XYZ file of C-alpha atoms in Angstrom:
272
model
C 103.460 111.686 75.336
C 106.360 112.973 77.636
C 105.589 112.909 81.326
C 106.454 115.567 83.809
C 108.861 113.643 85.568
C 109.789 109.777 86.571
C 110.760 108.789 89.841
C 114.687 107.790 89.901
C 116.043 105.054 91.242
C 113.291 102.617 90.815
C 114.304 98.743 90.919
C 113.611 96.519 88.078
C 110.431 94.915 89.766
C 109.037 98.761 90.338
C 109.395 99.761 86.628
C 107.816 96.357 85.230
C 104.883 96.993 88.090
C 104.350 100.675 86.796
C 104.984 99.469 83.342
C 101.733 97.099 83.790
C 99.574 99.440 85.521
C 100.126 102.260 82.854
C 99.289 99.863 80.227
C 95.992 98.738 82.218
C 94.900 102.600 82.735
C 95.074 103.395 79.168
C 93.383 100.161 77.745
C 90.919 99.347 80.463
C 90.295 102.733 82.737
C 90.915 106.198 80.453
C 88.314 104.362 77.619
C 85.637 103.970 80.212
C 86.044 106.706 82.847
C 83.845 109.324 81.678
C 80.826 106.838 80.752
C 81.193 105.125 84.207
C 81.525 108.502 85.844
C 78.174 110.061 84.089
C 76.773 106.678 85.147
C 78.060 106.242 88.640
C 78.295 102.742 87.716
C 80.457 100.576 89.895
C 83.621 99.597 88.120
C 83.546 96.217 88.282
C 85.152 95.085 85.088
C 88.059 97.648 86.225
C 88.373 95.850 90.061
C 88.621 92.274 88.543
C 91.515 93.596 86.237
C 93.230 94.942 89.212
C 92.371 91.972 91.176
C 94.063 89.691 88.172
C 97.517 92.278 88.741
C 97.562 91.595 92.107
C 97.409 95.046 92.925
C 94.589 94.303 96.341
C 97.497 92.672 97.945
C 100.260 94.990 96.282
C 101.637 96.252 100.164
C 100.530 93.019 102.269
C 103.566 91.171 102.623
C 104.573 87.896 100.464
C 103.930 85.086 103.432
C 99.973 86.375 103.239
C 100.146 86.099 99.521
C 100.940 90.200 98.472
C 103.947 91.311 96.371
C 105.101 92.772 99.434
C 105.889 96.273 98.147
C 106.909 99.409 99.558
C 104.800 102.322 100.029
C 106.521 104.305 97.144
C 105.676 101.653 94.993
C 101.947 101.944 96.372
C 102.188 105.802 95.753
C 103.063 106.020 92.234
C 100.631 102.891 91.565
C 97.720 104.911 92.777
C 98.958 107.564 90.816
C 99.170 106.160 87.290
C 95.280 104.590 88.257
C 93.942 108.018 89.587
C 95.585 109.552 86.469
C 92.985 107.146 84.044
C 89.909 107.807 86.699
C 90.160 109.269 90.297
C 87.501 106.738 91.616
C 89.543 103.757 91.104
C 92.051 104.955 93.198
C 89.349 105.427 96.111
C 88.485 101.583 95.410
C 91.719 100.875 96.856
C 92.347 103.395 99.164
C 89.898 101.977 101.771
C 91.292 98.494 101.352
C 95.103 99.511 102.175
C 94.344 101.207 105.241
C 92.278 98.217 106.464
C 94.760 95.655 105.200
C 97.667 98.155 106.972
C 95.666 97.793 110.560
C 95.709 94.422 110.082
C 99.312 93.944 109.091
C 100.986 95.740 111.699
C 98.275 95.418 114.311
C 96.319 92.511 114.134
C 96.613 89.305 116.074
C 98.128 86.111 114.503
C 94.875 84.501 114.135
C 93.461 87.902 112.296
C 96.625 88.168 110.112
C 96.038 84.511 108.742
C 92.600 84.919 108.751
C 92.017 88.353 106.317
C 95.317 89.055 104.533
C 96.066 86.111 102.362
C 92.102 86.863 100.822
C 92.683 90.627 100.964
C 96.277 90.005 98.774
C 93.574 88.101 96.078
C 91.177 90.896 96.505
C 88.518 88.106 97.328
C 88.082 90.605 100.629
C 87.882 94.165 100.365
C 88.166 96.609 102.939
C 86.374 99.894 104.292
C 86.928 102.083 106.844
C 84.685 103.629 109.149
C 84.953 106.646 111.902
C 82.585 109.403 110.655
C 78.770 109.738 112.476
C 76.107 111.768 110.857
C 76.812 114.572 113.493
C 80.952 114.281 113.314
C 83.474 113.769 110.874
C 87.383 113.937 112.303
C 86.230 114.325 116.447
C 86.386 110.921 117.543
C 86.095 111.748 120.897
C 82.604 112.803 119.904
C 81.424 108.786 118.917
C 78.149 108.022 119.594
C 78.340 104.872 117.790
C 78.472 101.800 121.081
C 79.948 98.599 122.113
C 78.588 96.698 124.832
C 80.487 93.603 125.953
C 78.028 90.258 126.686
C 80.050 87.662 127.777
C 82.252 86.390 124.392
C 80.647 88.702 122.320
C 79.839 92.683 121.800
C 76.714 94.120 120.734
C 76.960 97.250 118.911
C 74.506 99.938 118.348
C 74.254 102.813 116.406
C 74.943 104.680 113.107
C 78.148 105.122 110.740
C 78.533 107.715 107.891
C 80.416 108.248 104.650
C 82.074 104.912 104.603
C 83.879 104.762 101.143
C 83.103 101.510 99.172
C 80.418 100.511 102.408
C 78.101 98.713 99.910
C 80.965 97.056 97.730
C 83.525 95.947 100.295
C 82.482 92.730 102.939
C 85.023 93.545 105.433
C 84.590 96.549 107.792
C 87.421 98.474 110.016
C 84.886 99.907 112.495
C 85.777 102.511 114.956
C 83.306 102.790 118.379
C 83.060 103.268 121.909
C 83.379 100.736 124.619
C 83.021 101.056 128.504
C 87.029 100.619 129.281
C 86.600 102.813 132.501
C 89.393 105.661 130.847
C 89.197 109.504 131.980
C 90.324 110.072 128.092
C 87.827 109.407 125.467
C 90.236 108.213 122.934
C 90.892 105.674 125.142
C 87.362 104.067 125.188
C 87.796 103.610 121.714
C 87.903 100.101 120.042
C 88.150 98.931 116.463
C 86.309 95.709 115.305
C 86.826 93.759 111.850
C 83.041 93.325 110.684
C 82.728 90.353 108.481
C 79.410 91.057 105.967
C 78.311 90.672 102.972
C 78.546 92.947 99.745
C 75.318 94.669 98.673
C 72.525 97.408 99.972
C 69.914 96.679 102.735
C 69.962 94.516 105.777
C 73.205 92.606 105.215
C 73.439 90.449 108.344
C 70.941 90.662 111.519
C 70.957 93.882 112.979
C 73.331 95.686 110.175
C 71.759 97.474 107.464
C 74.354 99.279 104.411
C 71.408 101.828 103.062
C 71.850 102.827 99.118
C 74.620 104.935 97.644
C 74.788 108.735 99.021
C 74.312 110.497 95.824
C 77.162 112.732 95.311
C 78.731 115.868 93.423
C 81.695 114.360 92.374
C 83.886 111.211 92.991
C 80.926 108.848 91.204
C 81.332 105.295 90.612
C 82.998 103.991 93.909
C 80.134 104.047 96.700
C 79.867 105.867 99.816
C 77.191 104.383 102.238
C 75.576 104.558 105.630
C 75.990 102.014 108.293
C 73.174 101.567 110.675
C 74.028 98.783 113.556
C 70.541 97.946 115.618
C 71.569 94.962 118.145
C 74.631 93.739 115.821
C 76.301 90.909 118.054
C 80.137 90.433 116.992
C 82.632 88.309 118.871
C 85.110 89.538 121.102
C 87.737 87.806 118.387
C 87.007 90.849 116.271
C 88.359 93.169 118.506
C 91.612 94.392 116.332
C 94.473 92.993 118.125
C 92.639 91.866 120.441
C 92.672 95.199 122.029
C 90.354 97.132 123.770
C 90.296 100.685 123.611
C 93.475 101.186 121.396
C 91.151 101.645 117.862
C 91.910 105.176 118.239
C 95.616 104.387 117.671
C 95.451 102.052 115.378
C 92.685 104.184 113.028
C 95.424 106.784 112.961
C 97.945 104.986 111.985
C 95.720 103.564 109.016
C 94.613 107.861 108.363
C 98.155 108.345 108.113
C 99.426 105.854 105.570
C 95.478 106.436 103.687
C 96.918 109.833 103.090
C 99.614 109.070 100.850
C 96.620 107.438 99.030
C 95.295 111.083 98.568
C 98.495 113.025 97.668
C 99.196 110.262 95.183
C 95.883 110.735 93.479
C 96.042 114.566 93.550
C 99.812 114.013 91.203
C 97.779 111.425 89.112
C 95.035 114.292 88.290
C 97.895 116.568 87.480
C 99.867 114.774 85.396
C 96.751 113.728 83.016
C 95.928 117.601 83.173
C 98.990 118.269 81.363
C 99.092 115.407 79.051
């Protein structure tokens, strides 16, 4: 069927990509969607297929493993997937922005350490700023660091982290005692290792069930409750105290395109 439009001027690499990922939405995603949906069964079968494309890795550049694409390319990937099931795209979503902090943020060690797994898809990323009593007002976190000697101990409670139960990497947004008059800049953002699954993951970290939702089924949303979690100071994204606020902007920012992308992909399968 004849699509709206196509993006000109894509390179050969871009078309073959799209070509792919169009083929993989109608075979493995559009059969499925609505049955997974009603379900809001986890699409696992779907993830390994996109982990087998190499789409986890699609933007982390080729010396971590990734295809090293740009963000257009990202764009109209998410929008041929969101066009076969929105979900899917939201599977992703989380995992870019992470995988973005890390790329143009992290230190050497951190790069080496996450992104050549993330390209595989081995780890997946979430992203977490929300509290049950805020949503967008950082300056409002509750949510605590407190440093003891090499390491942090964190206490408190997360909300509405997208993929929380699936994903075993966590970009985690909280306060810290950096002696700032701004609150922004008492904010720090820690990589949390853990693993996948529901209840008390690691000592003093607990990822509650699924928050049962309207819509948007299939990909998790979860709770994270921290009770005395001790992290190492090596977590600390870029090694940098109080600049999470920054650097969980700059991942909001780029997530975005995530959403606009999906919101074309919904379109275009409206009018097919």
């Amino acid at each position: 069927m004849a699509r709206l439009a196509r993006t000109a001027g894509l390179t050969d690499v871009q078309q073959e990509i799209l070509s792919t990922v169009r083929s993989f939405v109608d075979k493995e995603i559009i059969p499925h969607a609505q049955a997974l949906e009603h379900a809001d069964e986890y699409p696992a079968e779907i993830v390994e297929g996109m982990k087998e494309m190499g789409l986890f890795g699609l933007t982390i550049p080729e010396e971590y493993g990734g295809l090293g694409e740009s963000l257009l390319t990202y764009a109209l990937v998410v929008e041929e997937i969101a066009r076969g099931w929105m979900s899917v795209s939201g599977v992703i979503n989380t995992h870019f922005i992470v995988a973005h902090m890390i790329k143009q943020h992290g230190t050497d060690e951190q790069k080496q350490h996450f992104l050549p797994r993330m390209a595989t898809g081995e780890v997946r990323g979430s992203f977490s700023m929300s509290e049950p009593d805020l949503g967008s007002d950082v300056a409002a976190i509750k949510t605590r660091a407190k440093r003891e000697g090499d390491d942090y101990v964190i206490d408190g409670a997360k909300m509405w982290l997208t993929n929380g139960g699936s994903s075993n990497l966590i970009a985690l947004l909280v306060k810290t005692d950096e002696g700032a008059e701004k609150a922004h800049q008492n904010l720090t953002t820690f990589l949390v290792e853990k693993p996948s699954g529901f209840g008390e993951v690691l000592p003093g970290l607990t990822i509650p069930g699924k928050i049962d939702k309207m819509g948007y089924k299939g990909v998790d949303t979860t709770e994270a409750v921290f009770d005395g979690f001790k992290i190492g100071a090596d977590k600390v994204l870029g090694g940098a105290p109080g600049k999470g606020f920054s650097f969980m902007m700059d991942g909001v920012e780029v997530g975005r395109v995530n959403v606009a992308a999906r919101a074309c992909g919904i379109a275009i399968r409206a009018f097919e």
